[in-house]
Amino acid sequence: MRDHAPDTQMSDIERRSAEHQAFLDEIGVRTSQGSFYTPLDVAEHLIDAALKDALGAMRQPEDCPFVLDPTCGTGNFLIVAALHLSERLVQLGLDSHIALEFVVNNRIFGTDVDDRAVGICRQNLASLAPDFDCEVKLSSQIL
């Protein structure tokens, strides 16, 4: 993972995701729910490809794209996207703290049917941006 966030912070995020996946295995619902969590390093490669053009087109903060993960689980894609978008905003001159808070609070959206996963996703995003107010909802559909 690039130098987006401290290694300990990313380790905590990975640990919480792995613990949740193990919990789903324990209660026997992971495969029946279709819950397969994407490791952060895989999410990193996919987000790199998905946001490449949008990041290159950003010339000011208002150009920052919105990211929706309709099956966000514990939030690995949202976390990586938030870090990439905020990094670009820093390159455009924003303070790193302000950039990350702006992205997490205004550009990142997620839903999931697993209420425990949604709580972990919120916790993971809050570990990046303490003044977290991201829209992550429990839902079986996009509202």
GROMACS .gro file of C-alpha atoms in nm:
model
  143
    1MET     CA    1   0.000   0.000   0.000
    2ARG     CA    2   0.131   0.345  -0.081
    3ASP     CA    3   0.204   0.603   0.189
    4HIS     CA    4  -0.162   0.700   0.231
    5ALA     CA    5  -0.203   0.611   0.598
    6PRO     CA    6   0.019   0.477   0.876
    7ASP     CA    7   0.089   0.104   0.855
    8THR     CA    8  -0.060   0.044   1.199
    9GLN     CA    9  -0.383   0.210   1.091
   10MET     CA   10  -0.402  -0.005   0.778
   11SER     CA   11  -0.317  -0.315   0.982
   12ASP     CA   12  -0.607  -0.238   1.217
   13ILE     CA   13  -0.840  -0.200   0.919
   14GLU     CA   14  -0.723  -0.532   0.771
   15ARG     CA   15  -0.755  -0.702   1.112
   16ARG     CA   16  -1.113  -0.580   1.164
   17SER     CA   17  -1.209  -0.701   0.815
   18ALA     CA   18  -1.046  -1.041   0.866
   19GLU     CA   19  -1.211  -1.082   1.208
   20HIS     CA   20  -1.551  -1.006   1.056
   21GLN     CA   21  -1.498  -1.258   0.776
   22ALA     CA   22  -1.395  -1.521   1.034
   23PHE     CA   23  -1.707  -1.438   1.238
   24LEU     CA   24  -1.927  -1.493   0.930
   25ASP     CA   25  -1.752  -1.827   0.871
   26GLU     CA   26  -1.810  -1.923   1.236
   27ILE     CA   27  -2.182  -1.864   1.218
   28GLY     CA   28  -2.199  -2.030   0.876
   29VAL     CA   29  -2.335  -1.746   0.666
   30ARG     CA   30  -2.037  -1.611   0.473
   31THR     CA   31  -2.088  -1.814   0.156
   32SER     CA   32  -2.469  -1.811   0.174
   33GLN     CA   33  -2.460  -1.430   0.195
   34GLY     CA   34  -2.197  -1.409  -0.077
   35SER     CA   35  -1.962  -1.225   0.159
   36PHE     CA   36  -1.617  -1.232   0.009
   37TYR     CA   37  -1.394  -0.951   0.130
   38THR     CA   38  -1.136  -0.796  -0.096
   39PRO     CA   39  -0.790  -0.757   0.061
   40LEU     CA   40  -0.660  -0.399   0.074
   41ASP     CA   41  -0.376  -0.469  -0.171
   42VAL     CA   42  -0.623  -0.603  -0.430
   43ALA     CA   43  -0.856  -0.309  -0.368
   44GLU     CA   44  -0.555  -0.081  -0.420
   45HIS     CA   45  -0.492  -0.220  -0.771
   46LEU     CA   46  -0.858  -0.206  -0.868
   47ILE     CA   47  -0.906   0.149  -0.738
   48ASP     CA   48  -0.586   0.258  -0.917
   49ALA     CA   49  -0.738   0.140  -1.245
   50ALA     CA   50  -1.090   0.267  -1.174
   51LEU     CA   51  -0.989   0.619  -1.065
   52LYS     CA   52  -0.692   0.677  -1.295
   53ASP     CA   53  -0.875   0.900  -1.545
   54ALA     CA   54  -1.081   1.081  -1.281
   55LEU     CA   55  -0.773   1.161  -1.073
   56GLY     CA   56  -0.593   1.293  -1.380
   57ALA     CA   57  -0.890   1.515  -1.469
   58MET     CA   58  -0.912   1.675  -1.125
   59ARG     CA   59  -0.803   2.040  -1.138
   60GLN     CA   60  -0.983   2.167  -0.827
   61PRO     CA   61  -1.160   2.013  -0.525
   62GLU     CA   62  -1.502   2.043  -0.690
   63ASP     CA   63  -1.380   1.799  -0.959
   64CYS     CA   64  -1.339   1.525  -0.701
   65PRO     CA   65  -1.559   1.231  -0.806
   66PHE     CA   66  -1.815   1.056  -0.591
   67VAL     CA   67  -1.754   0.691  -0.501
   68LEU     CA   68  -2.038   0.449  -0.425
   69ASP     CA   69  -1.984   0.091  -0.319
   70PRO     CA   70  -2.327  -0.075  -0.307
   71THR     CA   71  -2.181  -0.385  -0.137
   72CYS     CA   72  -1.923  -0.213   0.081
   73GLY     CA   73  -1.882  -0.476   0.353
   74THR     CA   74  -1.616  -0.348   0.593
   75GLY     CA   75  -1.520  -0.074   0.349
   76ASN     CA   76  -1.190  -0.174   0.189
   77PHE     CA   77  -1.274  -0.021  -0.150
   78LEU     CA   78  -1.410   0.295   0.013
   79ILE     CA   79  -1.100   0.332   0.231
   80VAL     CA   80  -0.860   0.295  -0.060
   81ALA     CA   81  -1.069   0.531  -0.277
   82ALA     CA   82  -1.078   0.791   0.002
   83LEU     CA   83  -0.701   0.775   0.038
   84HIS     CA   84  -0.642   0.810  -0.338
   85LEU     CA   85  -0.884   1.099  -0.376
   86SER     CA   86  -0.748   1.284  -0.075
   87GLU     CA   87  -0.392   1.234  -0.198
   88ARG     CA   88  -0.487   1.403  -0.526
   89LEU     CA   89  -0.649   1.691  -0.337
   90VAL     CA   90  -0.326   1.738  -0.142
   91GLN     CA   91  -0.142   1.758  -0.475
   92LEU     CA   92  -0.388   2.035  -0.568
   93GLY     CA   93  -0.289   2.229  -0.256
   94LEU     CA   94  -0.529   2.121   0.019
   95ASP     CA   95  -0.406   2.037   0.366
   96SER     CA   96  -0.393   1.657   0.408
   97HIS     CA   97  -0.632   1.653   0.706
   98ILE     CA   98  -0.884   1.879   0.531
   99ALA     CA   99  -0.857   1.679   0.208
  100LEU     CA  100  -0.924   1.346   0.380
  101GLU     CA  101  -1.215   1.484   0.584
  102PHE     CA  102  -1.366   1.643   0.270
  103VAL     CA  103  -1.347   1.316   0.077
  104VAL     CA  104  -1.475   1.092   0.358
  105ASN     CA  105  -1.759   1.328   0.449
  106ASN     CA  106  -1.865   1.435   0.099
  107ARG     CA  107  -1.753   1.190  -0.169
  108ILE     CA  108  -1.767   0.839  -0.020
  109PHE     CA  109  -2.092   0.642  -0.001
  110GLY     CA  110  -2.161   0.278   0.078
  111THR     CA  111  -2.440   0.034   0.153
  112ASP     CA  112  -2.449  -0.325   0.268
  113VAL     CA  113  -2.705  -0.575   0.397
  114ASP     CA  114  -2.478  -0.680   0.686
  115ASP     CA  115  -2.531  -0.443   0.979
  116ARG     CA  116  -2.214  -0.560   1.155
  117ALA     CA  117  -2.008  -0.497   0.840
  118VAL     CA  118  -2.159  -0.148   0.806
  119GLY     CA  119  -2.054  -0.071   1.164
  120ILE     CA  120  -1.701  -0.192   1.096
  121CYS     CA  121  -1.692   0.012   0.774
  122ARG     CA  122  -1.791   0.322   0.968
  123GLN     CA  123  -1.525   0.245   1.230
  124ASN     CA  124  -1.261   0.196   0.959
  125LEU     CA  125  -1.348   0.524   0.788
  126ALA     CA  126  -1.356   0.705   1.123
  127SER     CA  127  -1.002   0.582   1.188
  128LEU     CA  128  -0.896   0.779   0.880
  129ALA     CA  129  -1.102   1.092   0.946
  130PRO     CA  130  -1.188   1.156   1.312
  131ASP     CA  131  -1.464   1.405   1.218
  132PHE     CA  132  -1.622   1.130   1.011
  133ASP     CA  133  -1.974   1.182   0.876
  134CYS     CA  134  -1.973   0.941   0.583
  135GLU     CA  135  -2.289   0.798   0.434
  136VAL     CA  136  -2.264   0.424   0.496
  137LYS     CA  137  -2.606   0.266   0.531
  138LEU     CA  138  -2.758  -0.068   0.608
  139SER     CA  139  -2.973  -0.152   0.308
  140SER     CA  140  -3.068  -0.429   0.074
  141GLN     CA  141  -3.103  -0.169  -0.199
  142ILE     CA  142  -2.952   0.162  -0.298
  143LEU     CA  143  -3.169   0.438  -0.158
   0.00000   0.00000   0.00000
